[in-house]
Short mmCIF file of C-alpha atoms in Angstrom, two decimals:
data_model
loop_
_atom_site.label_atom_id
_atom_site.label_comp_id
_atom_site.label_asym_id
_atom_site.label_seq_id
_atom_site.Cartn_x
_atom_site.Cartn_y
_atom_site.Cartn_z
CA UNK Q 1 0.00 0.00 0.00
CA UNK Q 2 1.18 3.64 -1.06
CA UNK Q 3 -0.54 5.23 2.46
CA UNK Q 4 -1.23 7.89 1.04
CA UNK Q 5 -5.49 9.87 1.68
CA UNK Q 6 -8.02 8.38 0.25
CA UNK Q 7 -10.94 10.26 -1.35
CA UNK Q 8 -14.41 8.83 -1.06
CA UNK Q 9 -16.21 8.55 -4.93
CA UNK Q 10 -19.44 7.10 -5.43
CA UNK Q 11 -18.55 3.57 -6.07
CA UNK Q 12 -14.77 3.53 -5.13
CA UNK Q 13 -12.49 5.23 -3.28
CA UNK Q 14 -9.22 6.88 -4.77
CA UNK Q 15 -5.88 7.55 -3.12
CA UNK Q 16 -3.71 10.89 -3.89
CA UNK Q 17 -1.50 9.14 -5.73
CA UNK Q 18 -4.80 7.47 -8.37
CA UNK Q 19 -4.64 4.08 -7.30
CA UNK Q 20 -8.18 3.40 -7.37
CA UNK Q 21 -9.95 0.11 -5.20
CA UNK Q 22 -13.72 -0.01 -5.97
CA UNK Q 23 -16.59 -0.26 -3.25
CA UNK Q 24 -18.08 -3.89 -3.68
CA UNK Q 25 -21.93 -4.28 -4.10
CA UNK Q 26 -21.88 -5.14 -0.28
CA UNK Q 27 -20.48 -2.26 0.72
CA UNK Q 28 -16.80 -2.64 1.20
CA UNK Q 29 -13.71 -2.40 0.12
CA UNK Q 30 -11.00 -4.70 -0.40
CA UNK Q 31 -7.26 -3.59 0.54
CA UNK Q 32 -5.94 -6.74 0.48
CA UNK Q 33 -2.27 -7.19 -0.76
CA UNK Q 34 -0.45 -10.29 -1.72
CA UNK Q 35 -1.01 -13.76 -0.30
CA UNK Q 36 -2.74 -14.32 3.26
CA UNK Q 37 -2.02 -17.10 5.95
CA UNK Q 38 -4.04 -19.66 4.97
CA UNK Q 39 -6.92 -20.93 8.12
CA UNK Q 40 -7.15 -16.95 9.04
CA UNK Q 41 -10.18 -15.91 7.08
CA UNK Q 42 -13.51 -16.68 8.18
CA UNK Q 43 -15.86 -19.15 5.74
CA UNK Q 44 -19.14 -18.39 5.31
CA UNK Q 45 -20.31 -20.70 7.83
CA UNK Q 46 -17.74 -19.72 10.57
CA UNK Q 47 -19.34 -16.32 9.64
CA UNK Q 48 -23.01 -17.64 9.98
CA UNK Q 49 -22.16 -19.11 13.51
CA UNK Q 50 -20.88 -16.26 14.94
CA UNK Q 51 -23.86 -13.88 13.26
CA UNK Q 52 -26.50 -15.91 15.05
CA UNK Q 53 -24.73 -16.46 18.13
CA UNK Q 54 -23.65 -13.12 18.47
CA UNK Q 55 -27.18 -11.95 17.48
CA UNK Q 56 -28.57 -13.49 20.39
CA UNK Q 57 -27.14 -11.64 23.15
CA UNK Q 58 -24.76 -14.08 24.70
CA UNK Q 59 -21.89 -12.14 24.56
CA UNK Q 60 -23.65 -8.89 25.25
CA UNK Q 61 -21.64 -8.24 28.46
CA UNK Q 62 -18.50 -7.74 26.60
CA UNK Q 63 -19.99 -5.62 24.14
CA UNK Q 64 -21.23 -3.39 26.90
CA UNK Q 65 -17.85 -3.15 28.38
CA UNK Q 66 -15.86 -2.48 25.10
CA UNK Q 67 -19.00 0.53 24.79
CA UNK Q 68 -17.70 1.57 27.86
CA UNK Q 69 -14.27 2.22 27.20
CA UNK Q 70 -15.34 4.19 23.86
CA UNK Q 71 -15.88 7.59 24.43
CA UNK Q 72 -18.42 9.64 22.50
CA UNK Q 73 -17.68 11.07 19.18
CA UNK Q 74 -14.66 9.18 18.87
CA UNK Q 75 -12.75 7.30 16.07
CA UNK Q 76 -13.07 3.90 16.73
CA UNK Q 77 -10.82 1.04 14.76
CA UNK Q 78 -11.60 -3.20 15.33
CA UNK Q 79 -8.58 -4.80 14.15
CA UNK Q 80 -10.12 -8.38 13.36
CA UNK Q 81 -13.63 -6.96 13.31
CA UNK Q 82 -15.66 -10.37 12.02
CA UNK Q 83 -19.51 -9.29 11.23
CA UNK Q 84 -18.63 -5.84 13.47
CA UNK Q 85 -20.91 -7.18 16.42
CA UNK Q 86 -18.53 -5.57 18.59
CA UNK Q 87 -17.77 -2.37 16.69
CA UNK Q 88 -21.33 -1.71 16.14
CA UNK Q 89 -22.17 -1.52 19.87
CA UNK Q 90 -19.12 0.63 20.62
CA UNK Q 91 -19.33 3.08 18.40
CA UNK Q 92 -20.64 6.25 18.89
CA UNK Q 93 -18.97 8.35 16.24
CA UNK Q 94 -17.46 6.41 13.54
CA UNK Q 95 -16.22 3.16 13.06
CA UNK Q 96 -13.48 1.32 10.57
CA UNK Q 97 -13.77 -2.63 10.78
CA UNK Q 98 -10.65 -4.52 9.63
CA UNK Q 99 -11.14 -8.09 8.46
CA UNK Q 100 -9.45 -10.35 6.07
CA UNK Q 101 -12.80 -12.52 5.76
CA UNK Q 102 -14.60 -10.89 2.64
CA UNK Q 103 -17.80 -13.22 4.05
CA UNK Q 104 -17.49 -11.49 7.33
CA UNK Q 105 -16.94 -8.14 5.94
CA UNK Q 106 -20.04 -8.09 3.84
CA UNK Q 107 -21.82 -8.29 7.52
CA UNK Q 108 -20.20 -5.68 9.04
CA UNK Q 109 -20.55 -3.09 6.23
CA UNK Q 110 -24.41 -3.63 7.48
CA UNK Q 111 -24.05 -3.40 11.22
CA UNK Q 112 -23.95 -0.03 11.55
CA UNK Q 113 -24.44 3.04 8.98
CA UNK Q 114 -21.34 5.42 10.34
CA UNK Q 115 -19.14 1.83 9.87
CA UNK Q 116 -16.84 1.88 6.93
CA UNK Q 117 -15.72 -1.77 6.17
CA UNK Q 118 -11.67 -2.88 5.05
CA UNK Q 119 -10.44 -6.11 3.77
CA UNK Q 120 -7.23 -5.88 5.30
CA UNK Q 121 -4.62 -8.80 6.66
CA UNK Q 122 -4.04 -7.68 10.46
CA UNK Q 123 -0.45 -9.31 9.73
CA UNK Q 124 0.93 -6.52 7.05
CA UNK Q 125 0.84 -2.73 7.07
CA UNK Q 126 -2.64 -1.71 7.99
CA UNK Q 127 -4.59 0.56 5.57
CA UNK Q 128 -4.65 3.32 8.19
CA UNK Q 129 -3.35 6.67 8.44
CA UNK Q 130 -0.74 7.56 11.76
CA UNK Q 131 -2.39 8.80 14.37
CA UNK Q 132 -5.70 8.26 12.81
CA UNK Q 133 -7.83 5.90 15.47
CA UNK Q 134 -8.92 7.02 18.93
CA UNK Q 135 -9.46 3.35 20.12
CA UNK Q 136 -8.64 0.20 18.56
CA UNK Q 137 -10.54 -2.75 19.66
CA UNK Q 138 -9.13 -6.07 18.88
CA UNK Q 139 -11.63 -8.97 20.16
CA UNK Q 140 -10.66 -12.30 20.32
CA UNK Q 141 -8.42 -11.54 17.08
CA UNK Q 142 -4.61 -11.69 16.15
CA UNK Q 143 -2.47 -8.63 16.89
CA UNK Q 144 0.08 -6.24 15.12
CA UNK Q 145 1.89 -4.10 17.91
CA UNK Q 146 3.91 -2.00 15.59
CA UNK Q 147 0.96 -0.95 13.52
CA UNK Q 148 -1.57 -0.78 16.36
CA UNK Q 149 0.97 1.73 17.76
CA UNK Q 150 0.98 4.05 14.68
CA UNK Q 151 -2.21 4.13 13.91
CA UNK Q 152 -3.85 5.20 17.46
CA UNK Q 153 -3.27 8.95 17.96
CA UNK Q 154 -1.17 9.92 20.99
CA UNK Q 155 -3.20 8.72 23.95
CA UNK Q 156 -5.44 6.68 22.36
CA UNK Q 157 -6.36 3.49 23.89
CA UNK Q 158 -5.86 -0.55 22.03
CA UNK Q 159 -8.80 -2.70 23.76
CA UNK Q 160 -7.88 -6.55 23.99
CA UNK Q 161 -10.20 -9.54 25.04
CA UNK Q 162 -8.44 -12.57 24.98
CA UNK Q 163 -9.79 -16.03 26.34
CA UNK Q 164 -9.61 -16.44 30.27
CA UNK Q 165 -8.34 -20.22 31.12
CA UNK Q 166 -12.09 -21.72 31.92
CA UNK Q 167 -13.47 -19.66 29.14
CA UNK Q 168 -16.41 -22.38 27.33
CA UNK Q 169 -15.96 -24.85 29.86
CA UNK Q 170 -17.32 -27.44 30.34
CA UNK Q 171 -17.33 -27.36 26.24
CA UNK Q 172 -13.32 -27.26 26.27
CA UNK Q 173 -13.19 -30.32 27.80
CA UNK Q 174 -16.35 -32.25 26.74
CA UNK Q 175 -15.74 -31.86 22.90
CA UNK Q 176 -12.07 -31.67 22.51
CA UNK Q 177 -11.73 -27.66 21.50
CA UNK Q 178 -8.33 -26.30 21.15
CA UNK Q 179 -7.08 -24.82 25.13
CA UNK Q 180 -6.25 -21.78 26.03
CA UNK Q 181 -2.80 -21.08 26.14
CA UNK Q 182 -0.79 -22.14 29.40
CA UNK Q 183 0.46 -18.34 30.32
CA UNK Q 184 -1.76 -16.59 27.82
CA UNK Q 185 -1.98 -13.25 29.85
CA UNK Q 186 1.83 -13.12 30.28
CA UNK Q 187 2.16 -13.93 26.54
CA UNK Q 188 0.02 -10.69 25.84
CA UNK Q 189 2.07 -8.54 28.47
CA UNK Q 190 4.89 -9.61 26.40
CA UNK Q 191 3.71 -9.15 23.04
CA UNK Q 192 2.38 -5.66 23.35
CA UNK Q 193 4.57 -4.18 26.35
CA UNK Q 194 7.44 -2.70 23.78
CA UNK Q 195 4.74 -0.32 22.12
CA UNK Q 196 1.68 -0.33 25.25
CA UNK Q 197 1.61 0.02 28.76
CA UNK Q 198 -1.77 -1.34 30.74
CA UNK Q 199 -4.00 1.46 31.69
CA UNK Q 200 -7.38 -1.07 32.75
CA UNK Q 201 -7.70 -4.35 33.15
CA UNK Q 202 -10.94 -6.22 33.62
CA UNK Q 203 -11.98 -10.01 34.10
CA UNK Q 204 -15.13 -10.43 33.17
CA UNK Q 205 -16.50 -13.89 33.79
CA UNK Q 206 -20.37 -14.81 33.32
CA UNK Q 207 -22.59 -18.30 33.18
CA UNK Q 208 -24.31 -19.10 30.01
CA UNK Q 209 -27.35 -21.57 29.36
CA UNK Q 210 -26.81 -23.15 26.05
CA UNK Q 211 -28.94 -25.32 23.64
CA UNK Q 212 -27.24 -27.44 21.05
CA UNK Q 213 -28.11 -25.28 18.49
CA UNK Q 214 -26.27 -22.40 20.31
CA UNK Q 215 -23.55 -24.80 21.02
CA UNK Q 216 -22.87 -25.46 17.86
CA UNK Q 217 -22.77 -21.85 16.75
CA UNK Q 218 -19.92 -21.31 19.50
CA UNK Q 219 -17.85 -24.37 18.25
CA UNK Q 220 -18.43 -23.13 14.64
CA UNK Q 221 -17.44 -19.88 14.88
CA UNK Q 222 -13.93 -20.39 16.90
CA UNK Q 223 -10.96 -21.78 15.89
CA UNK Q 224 -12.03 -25.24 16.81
CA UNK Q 225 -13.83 -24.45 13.60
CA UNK Q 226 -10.58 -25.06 11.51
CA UNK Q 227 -10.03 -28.75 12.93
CA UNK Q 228 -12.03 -31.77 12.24
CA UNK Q 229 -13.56 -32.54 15.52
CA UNK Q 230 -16.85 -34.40 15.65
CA UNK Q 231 -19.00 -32.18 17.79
CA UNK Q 232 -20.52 -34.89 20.16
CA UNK Q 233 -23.66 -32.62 21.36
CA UNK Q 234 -25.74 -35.93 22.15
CA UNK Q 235 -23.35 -36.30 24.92
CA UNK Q 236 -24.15 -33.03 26.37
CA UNK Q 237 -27.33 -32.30 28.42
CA UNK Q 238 -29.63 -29.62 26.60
CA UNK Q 239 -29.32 -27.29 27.41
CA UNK Q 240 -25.88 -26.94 29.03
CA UNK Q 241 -24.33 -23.96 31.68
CA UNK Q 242 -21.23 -22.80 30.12
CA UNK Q 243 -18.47 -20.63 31.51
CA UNK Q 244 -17.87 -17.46 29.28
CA UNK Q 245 -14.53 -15.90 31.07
CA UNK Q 246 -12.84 -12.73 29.70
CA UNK Q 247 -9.63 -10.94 29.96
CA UNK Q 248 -10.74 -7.30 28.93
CA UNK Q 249 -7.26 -4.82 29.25
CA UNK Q 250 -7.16 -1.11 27.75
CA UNK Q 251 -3.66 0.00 26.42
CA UNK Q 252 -1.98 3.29 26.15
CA UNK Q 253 0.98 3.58 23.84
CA UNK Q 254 4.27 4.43 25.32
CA UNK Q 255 5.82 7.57 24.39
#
């Protein structure tokens, strides 16, 4: 990508320097560059899981704590944004969702009008201007220090919610889904302290009743989703208590 501004035409949008990247029919636009990891995009039905679950309210909590930590009229970025769930209930200015999932994308172009929608690979140079973001959510997605610094302005905030260690159990250990990692929070400090230092930190830990059908829609839409595992639901009761358990921490970049 050139970085350069982009201008905003009907049906495209157009950098200073002309390179031109039109607006698809589902209102986004795709930035992607090169070759992407492969397993990192969403499929449609990872992206169908997660729209229904999502949709019905289980993970509301979260939302309401990432709305929180987003002030009003600010720029708000979601690195990894999925269908925008999150983003969507944040915002209350303007929103950018990043994705490399085209499927997922075409969802969160809908989930809110002041939303713009990217296909952009978290991995590489974000399509994002320095200092352009107030906040920068990233929920339950990969992570870029480096460009997550640049593009926050100075004293933004990144927002992270990773896994906690009982997070979907009993499910974890009734179906086989890929574990949290041993040390995950420590991992995080380490990725992220070169560029952020911790400013909040919340665990947020609730009990959900799920059917099968909503069970399903959990497994689908994780990364269990990648791996063929035989989703044994018969061998749950119906429905189920699960343990939703959340590591919610707000960043400020050093310097």
């Amino acid at each position: 990508m050139c970085q350069g501004s982009f201008s905003l035409l009907p049906e495209s949008v157009v950098c200073t320097h002309k390179h031109g990247f039109d607006i698809a029919k589902q209102g986004y636009v795709n930035l992607l560059t090169g070759s992407t990891r492969p397993g990192t995009a969403d499929t449609p039905a990872m992206v169908a899981a997660r729209d229904d679950f999502l949709a019905a309210g289980y993970y509301d909590p979260i939302a309401a704590r990432l709305a929180d930590l987003c002030g009003p009229g600010q720029i708000v970025g979601d690195a990894g944004a999925g269908t925008g769930f999150y983003l969507a209930k944040a915002i209350k200015g303007v929103g950018l969702a990043l994705d490399v999932s085209k499927h997922a994308l075409k969802r969160a172009a809908r989930a809110h009008p002041r939303i713009g929608a990217v296909a952009a690979d978290v991995w590489k140079p974000l399509p994002v201007k320095d200092d352009a973001l107030d906040v920068l959510l990233n929920v339950f997605a990969p992570r870029n220090p480096g460009e997550f610094a640049r593009v926050l302005k100075p004293g933004g905030m990144l927002v992270t919610v990773t896994p906690g260690p009982d997070h979907l159990s009993p499910l974890v250990e009734r179906l086989g889904l890929l574990r949290v990692e041993e040390d995950k929070e420590g991992r995080l400090a380490a990725a992220l302290g070169d560029w952020f230092a911790i400013a909040v930190q919340d665990r947020l830990g609730f009990d959900l009743e799920l059917g099968h059908k909503a069970v399903a829609e959990v497994v689908g839409m994780g990364p269990s989703a990648w791996h063929d595992r035989e989703t044994r639901l018969d061998a749950l009761p119906d429905p189920v208590t699960v343990r939703a358990s959340v590591l919610i921490t707000g960043w400020r970049p050093r310097g």
